[in-house]
Coordinates of C-alpha atoms and ligand atoms in Angstrom, one line a residue:
M1 CA -24.8 -17.9 -7.9
S2 CA -25.6 -14.8 -5.8
V3 CA -24.5 -11.3 -5.0
L4 CA -23.1 -10.3 -1.7
V5 CA -22.7 -6.7 -0.5
Y6 CA -20.6 -5.6 2.5
V7 CA -22.3 -2.9 4.5
E8 CA -19.9 -0.8 6.5
Q9 CA -21.1 0.7 9.7
V10 CA -19.9 3.7 11.7
D11 CA -20.9 3.7 15.4
G12 CA -23.7 1.2 14.6
K13 CA -25.2 3.2 11.7
F14 CA -25.1 2.9 8.0
K15 CA -24.2 5.9 5.8
K16 CA -25.8 6.9 2.5
S17 CA -22.9 5.3 0.6
V18 CA -23.9 1.9 2.1
F19 CA -27.5 2.2 0.9
E20 CA -26.1 3.2 -2.5
A21 CA -23.8 0.1 -2.6
V22 CA -26.9 -2.1 -1.7
S23 CA -29.0 -0.4 -4.5
Y24 CA -26.1 -1.1 -6.9
A25 CA -25.7 -4.7 -5.8
K26 CA -29.5 -5.2 -6.1
A27 CA -29.4 -4.0 -9.7
I28 CA -26.6 -6.5 -10.5
A29 CA -28.6 -9.3 -8.7
D30 CA -31.6 -8.4 -10.8
K31 CA -29.5 -8.4 -14.0
Q32 CA -28.4 -11.9 -13.1
S33 CA -31.8 -13.1 -11.8
T34 CA -30.4 -13.9 -8.4
N35 CA -30.7 -12.8 -4.8
L36 CA -28.9 -10.2 -2.8
T37 CA -27.4 -10.9 0.6
A38 CA -25.7 -8.2 2.8
I39 CA -23.0 -8.8 5.4
S40 CA -22.7 -6.5 8.4
I41 CA -19.8 -6.7 10.8
G42 CA -19.9 -5.0 14.2
N43 CA -22.6 -4.0 16.6
V44 CA -25.6 -2.9 14.6
G45 CA -29.1 -2.9 15.9
E46 CA -31.9 -4.9 14.3
N47 CA -33.8 -1.8 13.1
E48 CA -30.8 -0.4 11.3
L49 CA -30.1 -3.8 9.7
K50 CA -33.8 -4.0 8.5
E51 CA -33.2 -0.7 6.7
L52 CA -31.1 -2.6 4.2
G53 CA -34.3 -4.4 3.0
K54 CA -35.5 -1.0 1.7
Y55 CA -32.8 -1.1 -0.9
G56 CA -33.3 -4.7 -2.0
A57 CA -31.3 -6.9 0.4
S58 CA -33.4 -10.0 1.1
R59 CA -31.1 -11.4 3.7
V60 CA -28.6 -9.9 6.1
L61 CA -25.7 -11.9 7.7
N62 CA -25.0 -10.2 11.0
V63 CA -21.6 -10.7 12.5
S64 CA -21.6 -9.5 16.0
N65 CA -18.3 -10.4 17.7
D66 CA -16.4 -8.4 20.3
Q67 CA -13.1 -9.1 18.5
L68 CA -14.5 -7.4 15.4
K69 CA -16.1 -4.4 17.2
N70 CA -13.5 -2.1 15.6
F71 CA -12.4 -2.3 12.0
V72 CA -9.5 -4.7 11.4
N73 CA -8.7 -4.9 7.7
Q74 CA -7.3 -8.5 7.6
A75 CA -10.0 -10.0 9.8
Y76 CA -12.9 -8.2 8.0
A77 CA -11.6 -9.3 4.6
S78 CA -11.4 -12.9 5.9
V79 CA -15.0 -12.7 7.2
I80 CA -16.4 -11.3 4.0
A81 CA -14.5 -13.8 1.9
E82 CA -15.9 -16.6 4.2
A83 CA -19.4 -15.3 3.7
A84 CA -18.9 -15.1 0.0
K85 CA -17.9 -18.8 -0.1
K86 CA -20.9 -19.7 2.2
E87 CA -23.3 -17.9 -0.1
N88 CA -21.7 -19.1 -3.3
A89 CA -21.5 -15.5 -4.3
D90 CA -19.9 -14.7 -7.6
V91 CA -20.2 -10.9 -7.3
I92 CA -19.1 -9.1 -4.1
V93 CA -19.9 -5.4 -3.9
L94 CA -18.6 -2.8 -1.4
S95 CA -18.3 0.9 -1.3
N96 CA -15.0 2.4 -2.5
S97 CA -14.7 4.2 0.9
F98 CA -11.6 4.6 3.0
S99 CA -11.9 1.1 4.5
G100 CA -13.4 -0.3 1.3
K101 CA -10.2 0.6 -0.6
G102 CA -8.2 -1.5 1.9
L103 CA -10.7 -4.4 1.9
A104 CA -11.5 -4.9 -1.8
P105 CA -8.0 -6.1 -2.9
R106 CA -7.7 -8.4 0.1
I107 CA -11.1 -10.0 -0.5
A108 CA -10.1 -10.4 -4.2
V109 CA -6.9 -12.2 -3.3
K110 CA -8.6 -14.5 -0.9
L111 CA -11.3 -15.4 -3.5
E112 CA -8.9 -15.4 -6.5
A113 CA -11.3 -12.9 -7.9
G114 CA -11.0 -10.1 -10.5
L115 CA -11.3 -6.6 -9.0
V116 CA -12.7 -3.3 -10.2
D117 CA -12.2 -0.4 -7.8
G118 CA -13.7 3.0 -8.4
A119 CA -16.7 1.6 -10.4
V120 CA -19.1 4.3 -11.7
E121 CA -21.7 2.3 -13.6
L122 CA -23.5 -1.0 -13.6
P123 CA -21.6 -3.9 -15.3
Q124 CA -22.5 -4.5 -19.0
L125 CA -23.2 -8.2 -19.5
D126 CA -23.6 -8.3 -23.3
G127 CA -22.3 -11.3 -25.1
G128 CA -21.4 -13.2 -21.9
K129 CA -18.9 -10.5 -21.0
F130 CA -18.7 -8.7 -17.7
Q131 CA -17.4 -5.1 -18.3
V132 CA -17.4 -2.3 -15.7
K133 CA -16.7 1.4 -16.2
K134 CA -14.3 2.8 -13.6
T135 CA -12.4 6.0 -13.0
A136 CA -8.7 6.0 -14.0
F137 CA -5.7 8.3 -13.5
S138 CA -7.0 9.9 -10.4
G139 CA -10.4 10.7 -12.0
K140 CA -9.0 12.2 -15.1
A141 CA -10.3 9.4 -17.3
F142 CA -12.5 6.4 -17.4
A143 CA -11.5 2.8 -18.2
I144 CA -13.8 -0.1 -19.3
T145 CA -12.5 -3.1 -17.4
E146 CA -13.5 -6.7 -18.4
L147 CA -13.5 -9.2 -15.6
T148 CA -12.9 -12.7 -16.8
S149 CA -12.6 -14.5 -13.4
A150 CA -15.5 -16.6 -12.1
I151 CA -15.7 -14.4 -9.0
K152 CA -15.8 -10.6 -9.2
V153 CA -15.2 -7.9 -6.6
I154 CA -16.5 -4.4 -7.3
A155 CA -15.8 -1.3 -5.2
L156 CA -18.4 1.4 -6.1
N157 CA -17.4 5.0 -6.0
P158 CA -19.7 6.9 -3.6
N159 CA -22.3 9.1 -5.5
A160 CA -21.8 7.3 -8.7
F161 CA -25.1 5.3 -8.7
G162 CA -27.4 6.9 -6.1
T163 CA -29.8 5.1 -3.8
K164 CA -32.8 3.3 -5.3
E165 CA -35.6 2.0 -3.1
N166 CA -36.6 -1.6 -3.7
A167 CA -38.7 -2.6 -0.7
T168 CA -37.9 -6.1 0.5
D169 CA -38.4 -7.7 3.9
A170 CA -34.8 -8.4 4.9
A171 CA -34.3 -11.6 7.0
I172 CA -31.6 -11.1 9.6
E173 CA -29.4 -14.1 10.3
A174 CA -26.5 -14.4 12.8
F175 CA -23.2 -15.4 11.1
S176 CA -20.3 -16.5 13.3
P177 CA -17.3 -17.3 11.2
E178 CA -14.1 -18.5 12.8
V179 CA -11.7 -15.5 13.4
K180 CA -8.1 -16.6 13.0
S181 CA -5.6 -15.2 15.5
T182 CA -3.3 -14.4 12.5
D183 CA -5.9 -12.0 11.3
L184 CA -5.8 -10.1 14.6
A185 CA -2.1 -9.5 14.6
A186 CA -2.7 -5.8 14.8
I187 CA -6.0 -4.7 16.3
V188 CA -7.6 -1.4 17.3
K189 CA -8.1 -1.5 21.0
E190 CA -9.7 1.9 21.4
V191 CA -10.7 4.8 19.1
I192 CA -10.1 8.2 20.6
R193 CA -11.3 11.0 18.3
A194 CA -8.7 13.7 18.1
T195 CA -11.4 16.4 17.9
N196 CA -15.1 16.6 17.6
K197 CA -14.7 17.4 14.0
I198 CA -16.4 15.4 11.2
S199 CA -14.0 13.0 9.6
L200 CA -13.1 14.2 6.1
P201 CA -13.0 10.8 4.3
D202 CA -16.5 10.0 5.5
A203 CA -18.1 13.5 5.3
E204 CA -21.1 14.1 3.1
L205 CA -20.6 17.9 3.1
V206 CA -17.2 19.5 2.8
V207 CA -16.1 23.2 3.0
S208 CA -12.7 23.6 1.5
A209 CA -10.4 26.6 1.1
G210 CA -7.2 27.5 -0.6
R211 CA -4.5 30.1 -0.9
G212 CA -7.1 32.7 -1.7
L213 CA -7.8 32.9 2.0
K214 CA -4.4 34.7 2.4
G215 CA -3.4 33.2 5.8
P216 CA -4.4 30.8 8.6
E217 CA -5.9 33.6 10.7
N218 CA -8.8 33.8 8.2
W219 CA -10.0 30.2 8.7
G220 CA -12.5 31.2 11.4
M221 CA -15.2 31.9 8.8
I222 CA -14.5 28.6 7.0
E223 CA -14.9 26.7 10.2
E224 CA -18.0 28.6 11.1
L225 CA -19.6 27.9 7.7
A226 CA -18.6 24.2 8.0
S227 CA -20.1 24.0 11.5
L228 CA -23.4 25.6 10.4
L229 CA -23.7 23.1 7.6
G230 CA -22.5 20.1 9.6
A231 CA -19.6 19.8 7.2
A232 CA -16.0 18.7 7.4
T233 CA -13.2 21.2 6.5
A234 CA -10.6 20.5 3.8
C235 CA -7.9 22.5 2.0
S236 CA -5.6 22.7 -1.0
K237 CA -2.0 21.3 -0.9
P238 CA -0.1 24.7 -0.6
V239 CA -2.3 25.5 2.4
S240 CA -1.3 22.4 4.3
D241 CA 2.3 22.7 3.0
A242 CA 2.5 26.1 4.6
D243 CA 1.1 24.7 7.8
W244 CA -2.0 27.0 7.7
R245 CA -4.0 23.8 8.1
P246 CA -3.3 20.3 9.2
H247 CA -2.0 17.8 6.6
E248 CA -5.0 15.5 7.1
E249 CA -7.2 18.2 5.5
H250 CA -5.2 18.2 2.2
V251 CA -7.4 16.9 -0.7
G252 CA -6.3 16.0 -4.2
Q253 CA -4.0 13.8 -6.1
T254 CA -1.4 13.6 -3.3
G255 CA -3.9 14.1 -0.5
I256 CA -7.2 12.4 0.3
A257 CA -9.6 11.7 -2.5
I258 CA -13.2 12.4 -1.5
S259 CA -16.7 12.1 -3.0
P260 CA -19.0 14.1 -0.8
N261 CA -22.6 15.1 -1.8
L262 CA -21.5 18.8 -1.6
Y263 CA -18.0 20.3 -2.0
I264 CA -17.7 24.0 -1.5
A265 CA -14.3 25.3 -2.8
I266 CA -13.4 28.8 -1.6
G267 CA -10.4 30.6 -3.0
I268 CA -9.0 27.5 -4.7
S269 CA -7.9 27.8 -8.4
G270 CA -8.9 24.3 -9.4
A271 CA -5.6 22.9 -10.6
I272 CA -5.8 19.5 -12.1
Q273 CA -4.0 17.9 -9.1
H274 CA -6.6 19.4 -6.8
L275 CA -9.5 18.3 -9.0
A276 CA -8.2 14.7 -9.1
G277 CA -9.3 14.3 -5.5
V278 CA -12.6 16.1 -5.5
S279 CA -14.1 15.9 -9.0
S280 CA -16.4 13.0 -8.2
S281 CA -18.2 15.1 -5.6
K282 CA -21.9 15.1 -6.4
V283 CA -22.4 18.9 -6.3
I284 CA -19.5 21.4 -6.5
V285 CA -19.9 25.0 -5.5
V286 CA -17.0 27.4 -6.3
I287 CA -16.4 30.8 -4.8
N288 CA -13.5 32.6 -6.5
K289 CA -12.9 36.2 -7.4
D290 CA -11.3 35.3 -10.7
P291 CA -14.0 34.5 -13.3
E292 CA -11.3 32.6 -15.3
A293 CA -10.4 30.3 -12.5
P294 CA -10.3 26.7 -13.9
F295 CA -12.5 25.4 -11.0
F296 CA -15.6 27.1 -12.6
K297 CA -15.4 24.6 -15.5
V298 CA -16.3 21.7 -13.3
A299 CA -18.6 23.7 -10.9
D300 CA -22.4 23.0 -10.6
Y301 CA -22.8 26.5 -9.0
G302 CA -20.2 29.3 -9.1
I303 CA -20.0 32.6 -7.3
V304 CA -17.6 35.1 -8.8
G305 CA -16.7 37.3 -5.8
D306 CA -14.4 38.0 -2.9
A307 CA -14.4 35.2 -0.4
F308 CA -14.2 37.8 2.4
E309 CA -17.5 39.3 1.3
V310 CA -19.3 36.2 0.1
V311 CA -18.6 33.8 3.0
P312 CA -19.8 36.1 5.7
K313 CA -23.0 36.7 3.7
L314 CA -23.5 32.9 3.4
I315 CA -23.0 32.5 7.1
E316 CA -25.5 35.3 7.8
A317 CA -28.0 33.7 5.5
L318 CA -27.6 30.2 7.0
K319 CA -28.0 31.6 10.5
A320 CA -31.2 33.4 9.4
H321 CA -32.5 30.3 7.8
K322 CA -31.7 28.1 10.9
G323 CA -33.1 30.7 13.3
Ligands
FAD1 C1 2.9 16.5 -8.3 C2 1.9 17.5 -7.8 C3 0.9 17.1 -6.9 C4 0.0 18.0 -6.4 N1 -1.0 17.6 -5.6 C5 -1.9 18.4 -5.1 C6 -3.0 18.0 -4.3 O1 -3.1 16.8 -4.0 N2 -3.9 18.9 -3.9 C7 -3.8 20.3 -4.3 O2 -4.7 21.0 -3.8 N3 -2.8 20.7 -5.0 C8 -1.9 19.8 -5.5 N4 -0.8 20.3 -6.2 C9 -0.7 21.8 -6.4 C10 -1.6 22.3 -7.5 O3 -0.9 22.2 -8.7 C11 -1.9 23.8 -7.2 O4 -0.7 24.5 -7.1 C12 -2.7 24.0 -5.9 O5 -3.8 23.2 -6.0 C13 -3.1 25.5 -5.9 O6 -3.7 25.7 -4.6 P1 -4.7 26.9 -4.5 O7 -5.8 26.8 -5.5 O8 -5.1 27.0 -3.0 O9 -3.8 28.2 -4.7 P2 -3.6 29.2 -5.9 O10 -3.3 28.4 -7.2 O11 -2.7 30.2 -5.5 O12 -5.1 29.7 -6.2 C14 -5.7 30.6 -5.3 C15 -7.1 31.0 -5.9 O13 -7.8 31.8 -5.0 C16 -8.4 32.9 -5.7 N5 -8.5 34.0 -4.8 C17 -7.6 34.8 -4.4 N6 -8.0 35.7 -3.5 C18 -9.4 35.5 -3.4 C19 -10.4 36.0 -2.7 N7 -10.2 37.1 -1.8 N8 -11.7 35.5 -2.8 C20 -11.9 34.5 -3.6 N9 -10.9 33.9 -4.4 C21 -9.7 34.4 -4.2 C22 -7.5 33.1 -6.9 O14 -8.3 33.7 -7.9 C23 -7.0 31.7 -7.2 O15 -7.9 31.1 -8.1 C24 0.1 19.4 -6.7 C25 1.1 19.8 -7.6 C26 2.0 18.9 -8.1 C27 3.1 19.4 -9.1

């Protein structure tokens, strides 16, 4: 029995959500009095891999294979399932990120495991049961799911657990599983970034705007604020429907669901369909001129004011702070 955590890398680096998944997996391993092993796929340097020890991984399986340099859903799922078998892992944890959402069900099928995606708390193990709280109905409710299978796969929502340091000296081991050609039927040969913009699904800070901005010509200040913060930009559905902003910026029930550390909503009413995609953000800041806007009910910080006055002042203050 052991716990295995998949640590997703982007350009050879781990994001905070990975350290969070490792912290969560370590807490499960402690509950089960067993060890935590991490599996990394892609070209990650030794120093970065060692970082995983800080959050409790005692071993790291390092898969460094040119065929797996870029993310391939099927092949990564096979490698993780292979590692789980090798480690005799009965709990497999990964982040419920963009790629985690594709991997988790595939791994579960390969291991004939029960799956909880969107987990928000540690499993409750009382009375020999294994129950996990997860989000349901696009974040509008929670469900307690009981896993009765021998092997369990848990995809943890980013920002649900936080990082917890647990200093361990991680031993790094090379792992070279066989990669089947059938798993490489569709591969990514090259990644060409469309722009230098920060990718929205992976962003830790997001500046988002809605119909309150009146028209696409007013997005300059949103982009400037985002750039000063190092944030990605997002928008509400009517904004992308009207072609004010590209469709890939649309967040919500019918758009991308995100969980950044900071979500700044400017001129967005906070309709339930919008909240469905952003309500699990760690800190929500709302700027709206209507004090009755529903978004204020879920905001950590709210500014009642005209975006065309508030945003330029924020930009000015940030520039002064940076300068
Ligand atoms: C099936 C279905 C799925 C949907 N999916 C999504 C989805 O995925 N994502 C999504 O976003 N929506 C979705 N919608 C639409 C959703 O119901 C709302 O209509 C939409 O979110 C509203 O967008 P908005 O807040 O930008 O615009 P509005 O509702 O028009 O709100 C604009 C806000 O800006 C404020 N404002 C105006 N001027 C200013 C100013 N100068 N300064 C500051 N504030 C100002 C107003 O007070 C208002 O609160 C869906 C709807 C349906 C029926």
